[in-house]
CSV table of C-alpha atoms in Angstrom, one decimal:
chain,number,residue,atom,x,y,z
A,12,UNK,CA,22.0,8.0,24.7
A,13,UNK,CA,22.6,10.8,22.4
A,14,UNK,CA,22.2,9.3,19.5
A,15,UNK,CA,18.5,7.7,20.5
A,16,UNK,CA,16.7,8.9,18.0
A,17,UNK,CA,18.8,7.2,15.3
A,18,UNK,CA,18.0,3.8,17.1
A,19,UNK,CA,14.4,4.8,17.2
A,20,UNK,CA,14.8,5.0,13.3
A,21,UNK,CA,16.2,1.8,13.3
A,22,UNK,CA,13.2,0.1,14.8
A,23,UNK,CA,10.3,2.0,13.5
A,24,UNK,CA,11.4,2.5,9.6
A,25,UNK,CA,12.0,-1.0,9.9
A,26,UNK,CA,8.4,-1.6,10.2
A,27,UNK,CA,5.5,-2.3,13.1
A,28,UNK,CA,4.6,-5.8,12.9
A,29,UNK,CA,1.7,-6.9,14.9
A,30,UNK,CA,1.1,-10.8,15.2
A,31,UNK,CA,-2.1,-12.4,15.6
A,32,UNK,CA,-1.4,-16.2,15.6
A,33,UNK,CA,-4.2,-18.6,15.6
A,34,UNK,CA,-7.1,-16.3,14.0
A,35,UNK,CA,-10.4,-18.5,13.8
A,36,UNK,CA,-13.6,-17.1,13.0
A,37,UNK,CA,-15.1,-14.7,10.8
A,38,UNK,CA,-16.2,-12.4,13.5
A,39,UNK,CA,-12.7,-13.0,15.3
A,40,UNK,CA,-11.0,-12.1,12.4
A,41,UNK,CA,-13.3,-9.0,11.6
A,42,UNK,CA,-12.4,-7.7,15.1
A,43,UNK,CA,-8.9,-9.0,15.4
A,44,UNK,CA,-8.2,-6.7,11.7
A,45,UNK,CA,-10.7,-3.9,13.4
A,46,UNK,CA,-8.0,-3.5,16.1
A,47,UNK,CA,-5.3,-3.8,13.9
A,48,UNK,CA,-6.4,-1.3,11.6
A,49,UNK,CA,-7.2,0.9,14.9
A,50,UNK,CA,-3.2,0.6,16.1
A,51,UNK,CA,-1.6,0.9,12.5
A,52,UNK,CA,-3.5,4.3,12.0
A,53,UNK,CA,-2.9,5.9,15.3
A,54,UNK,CA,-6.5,5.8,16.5
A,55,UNK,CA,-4.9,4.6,20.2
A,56,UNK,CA,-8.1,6.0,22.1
A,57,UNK,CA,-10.8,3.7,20.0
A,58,UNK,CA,-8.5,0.9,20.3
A,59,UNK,CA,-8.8,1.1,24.0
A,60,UNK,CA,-12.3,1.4,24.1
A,61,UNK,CA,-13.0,-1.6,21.5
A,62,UNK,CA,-10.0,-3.7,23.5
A,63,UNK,CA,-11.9,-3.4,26.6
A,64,UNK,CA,-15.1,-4.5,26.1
A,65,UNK,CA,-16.9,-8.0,26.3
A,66,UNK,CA,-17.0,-9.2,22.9
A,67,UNK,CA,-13.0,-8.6,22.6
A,68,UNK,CA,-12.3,-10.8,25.6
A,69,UNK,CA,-15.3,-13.3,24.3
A,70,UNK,CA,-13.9,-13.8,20.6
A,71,UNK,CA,-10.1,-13.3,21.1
A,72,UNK,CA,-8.0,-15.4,22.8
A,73,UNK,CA,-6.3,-14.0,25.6
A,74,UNK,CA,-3.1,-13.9,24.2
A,75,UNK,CA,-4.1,-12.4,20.6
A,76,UNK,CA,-5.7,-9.1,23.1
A,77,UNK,CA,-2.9,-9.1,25.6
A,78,UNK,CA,0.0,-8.6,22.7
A,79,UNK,CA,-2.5,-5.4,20.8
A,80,UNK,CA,-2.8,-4.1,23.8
A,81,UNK,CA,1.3,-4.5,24.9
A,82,UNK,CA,1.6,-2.7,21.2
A,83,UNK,CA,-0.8,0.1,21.7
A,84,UNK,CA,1.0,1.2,24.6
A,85,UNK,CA,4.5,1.3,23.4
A,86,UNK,CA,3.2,3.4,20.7
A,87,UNK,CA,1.3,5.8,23.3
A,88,UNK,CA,4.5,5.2,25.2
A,89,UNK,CA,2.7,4.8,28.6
A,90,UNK,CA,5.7,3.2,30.7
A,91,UNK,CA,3.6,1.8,33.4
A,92,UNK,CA,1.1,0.7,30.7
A,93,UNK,CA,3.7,-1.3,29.0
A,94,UNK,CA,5.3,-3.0,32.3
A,95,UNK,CA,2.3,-4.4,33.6
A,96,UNK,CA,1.3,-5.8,29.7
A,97,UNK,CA,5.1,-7.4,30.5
A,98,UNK,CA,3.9,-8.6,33.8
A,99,UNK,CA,1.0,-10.1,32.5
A,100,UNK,CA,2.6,-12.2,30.2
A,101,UNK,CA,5.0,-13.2,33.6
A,102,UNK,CA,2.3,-14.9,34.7
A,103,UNK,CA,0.3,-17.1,31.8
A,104,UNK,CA,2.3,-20.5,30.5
A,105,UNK,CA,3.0,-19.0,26.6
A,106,UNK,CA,4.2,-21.7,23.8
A,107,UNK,CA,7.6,-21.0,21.7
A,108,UNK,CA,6.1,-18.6,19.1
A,109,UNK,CA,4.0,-16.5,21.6
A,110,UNK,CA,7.4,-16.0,24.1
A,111,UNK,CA,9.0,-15.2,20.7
A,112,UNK,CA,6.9,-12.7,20.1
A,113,UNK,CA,6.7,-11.1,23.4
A,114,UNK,CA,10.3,-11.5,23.6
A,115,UNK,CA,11.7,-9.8,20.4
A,116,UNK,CA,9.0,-6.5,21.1
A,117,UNK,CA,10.0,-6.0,24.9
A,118,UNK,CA,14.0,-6.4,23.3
A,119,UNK,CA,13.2,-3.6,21.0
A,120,UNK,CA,11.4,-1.6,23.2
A,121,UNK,CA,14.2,-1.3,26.0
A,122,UNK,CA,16.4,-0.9,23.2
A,123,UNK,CA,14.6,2.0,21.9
A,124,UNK,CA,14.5,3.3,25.4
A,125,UNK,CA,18.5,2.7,26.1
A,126,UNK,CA,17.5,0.6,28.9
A,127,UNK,CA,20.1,-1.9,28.2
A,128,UNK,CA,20.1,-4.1,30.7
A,129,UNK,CA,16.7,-4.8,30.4
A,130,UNK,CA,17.1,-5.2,26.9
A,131,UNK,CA,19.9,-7.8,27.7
A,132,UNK,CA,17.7,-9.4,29.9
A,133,UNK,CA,15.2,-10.1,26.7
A,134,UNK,CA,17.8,-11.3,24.2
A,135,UNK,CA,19.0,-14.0,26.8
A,136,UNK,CA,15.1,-14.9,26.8
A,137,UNK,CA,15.5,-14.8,22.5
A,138,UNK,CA,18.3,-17.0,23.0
A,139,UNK,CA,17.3,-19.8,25.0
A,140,UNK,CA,13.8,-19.5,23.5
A,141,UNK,CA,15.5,-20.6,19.7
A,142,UNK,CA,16.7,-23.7,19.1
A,143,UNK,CA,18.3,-22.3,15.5
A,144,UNK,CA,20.6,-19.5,15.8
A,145,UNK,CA,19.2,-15.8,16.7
A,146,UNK,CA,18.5,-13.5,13.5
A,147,UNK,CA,20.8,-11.3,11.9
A,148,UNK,CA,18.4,-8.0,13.0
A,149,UNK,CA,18.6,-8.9,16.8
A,150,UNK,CA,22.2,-10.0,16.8
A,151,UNK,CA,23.1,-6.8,14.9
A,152,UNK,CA,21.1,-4.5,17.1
A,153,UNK,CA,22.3,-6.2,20.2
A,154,UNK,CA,26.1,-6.3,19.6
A,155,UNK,CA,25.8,-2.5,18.3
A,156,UNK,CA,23.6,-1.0,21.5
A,157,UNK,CA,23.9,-3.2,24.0
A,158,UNK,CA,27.7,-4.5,23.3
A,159,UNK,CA,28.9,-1.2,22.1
A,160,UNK,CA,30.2,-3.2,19.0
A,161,UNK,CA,30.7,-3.0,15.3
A,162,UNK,CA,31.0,-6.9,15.1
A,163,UNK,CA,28.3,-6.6,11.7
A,164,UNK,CA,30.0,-3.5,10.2
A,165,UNK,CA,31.2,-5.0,7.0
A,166,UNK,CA,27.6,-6.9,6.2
A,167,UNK,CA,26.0,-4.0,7.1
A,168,UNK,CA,27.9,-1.9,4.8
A,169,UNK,CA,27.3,-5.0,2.1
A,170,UNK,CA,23.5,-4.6,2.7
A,171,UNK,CA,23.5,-0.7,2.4
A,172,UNK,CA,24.8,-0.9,-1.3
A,173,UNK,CA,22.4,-3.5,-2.0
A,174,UNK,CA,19.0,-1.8,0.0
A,175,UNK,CA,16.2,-0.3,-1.7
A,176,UNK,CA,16.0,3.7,-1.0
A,177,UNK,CA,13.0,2.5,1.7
A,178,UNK,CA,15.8,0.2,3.5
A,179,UNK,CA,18.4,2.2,3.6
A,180,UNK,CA,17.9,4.5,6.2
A,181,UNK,CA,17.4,1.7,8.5
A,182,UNK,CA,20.8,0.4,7.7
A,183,UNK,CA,22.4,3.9,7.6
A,184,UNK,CA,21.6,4.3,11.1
A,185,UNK,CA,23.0,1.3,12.6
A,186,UNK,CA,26.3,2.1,10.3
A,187,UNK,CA,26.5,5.5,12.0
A,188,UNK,CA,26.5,3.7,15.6
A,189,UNK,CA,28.9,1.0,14.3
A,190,UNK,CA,31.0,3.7,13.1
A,191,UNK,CA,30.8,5.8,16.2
A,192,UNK,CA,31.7,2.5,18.4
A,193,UNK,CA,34.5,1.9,16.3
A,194,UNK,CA,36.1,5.6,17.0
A,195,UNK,CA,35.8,6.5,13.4
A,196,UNK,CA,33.5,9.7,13.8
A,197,UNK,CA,34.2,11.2,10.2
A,198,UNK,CA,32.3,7.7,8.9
A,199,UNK,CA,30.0,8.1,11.5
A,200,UNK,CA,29.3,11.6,10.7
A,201,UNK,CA,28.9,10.3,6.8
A,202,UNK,CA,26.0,8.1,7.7
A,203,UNK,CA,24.3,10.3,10.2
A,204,UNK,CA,23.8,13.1,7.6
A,205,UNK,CA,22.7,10.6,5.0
A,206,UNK,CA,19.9,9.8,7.4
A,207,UNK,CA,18.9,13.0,7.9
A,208,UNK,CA,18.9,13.5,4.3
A,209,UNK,CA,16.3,10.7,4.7
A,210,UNK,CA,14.1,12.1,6.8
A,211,UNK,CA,14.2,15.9,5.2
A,212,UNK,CA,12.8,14.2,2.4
A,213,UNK,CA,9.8,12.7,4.1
């Protein structure tokens, strides 16, 4: 995909999220935002090291360490890291909000990587894992790089007008795809240099 860094954009300006559901403790939680603090800053190598010992699998619940560790290596980007984390989680019985968790980061992680039919693979898992309807951010992200659609063009566009500065990159790059899927490169050419503008700036 060309245009891959643009989705890249899409998911990391968009923001990192890392859950930890079910935090008891005051030395869970001391570790539990030790780690955190370890993956939101970069420091990938102490992560591991911390991640690995003892007292992490004694006062964190195996699912809490399994998802760190599934984000630390899609931001080291260690493929085979990162498909036996999915692997892992094959093989444990998970509740709704931990499969939607795993779930929505594996969808944005093949989608990052253009894998799409991987990515396809996850939001069927979304789907049947939701009882409401799917958000607006998956549904967009799937119709535009996985459908090849522009299905969310005009709400997009509505949203873009309305962003903050911080936000609108984000949005700018999934109007430039849109566009582009649509056939209309001059409005596709419009937002890509707008994001660029972005990311001069920073």
């Amino acid at each position: 995909m060309k245009d891959n860094w643009m989705l890249i954009a899409v998911i990391v300006l968009a923001g990192f999220t890392i859950i930890t559901p079910f935090v008891e403790g005051r030395m869970r939680k001391k570790l539990l935002d030790e780690l955190a603090e370890l993956l939101m800053s970069g420091r990938l190598d102490e992560f591991d090291q911390i991640a690995n010992t003892k007292k992490a699998k004694r006062l964190i619940r195996p699912f809490n360490l399994d998802f760190m560790k599934l984000n630390g290596a899609i931001m080291k980007g260690n493929k085979e890291e990162i498909e036996a984390c999915l692997d892992r989680f094959e093989n444990v019985r998970l509740n709704t909000e931990q499969k939607s968790a795993v779930y929505n980061r594996a969808f944005y992680y093949y989608l990052t990587n253009a894998e799409t039919e991987k990515a396809e693979t996850y939001y069927k898992r979304i789907a049947e894992n939701r009882k409401e309807d799917l958000n607006d951010e998956v549904e967009r992200l799937y119709d535009t790089y996985v459908l090849g659609g522009f299905k969310y063009l005009q709400q997009t566009e509505e949203a873009w007008e309305q962003a903050s500065e911080n936000m609108k990159p984000t949005l700018e790059a999934l109007l430039a795809k849109m566009y582009e899927n649509k056939g209309d490169i001059k409005q596709a050419e419009k937002y890509t240099e707008l994001l660029k503008k972005h990311f001069e700036q920073k």
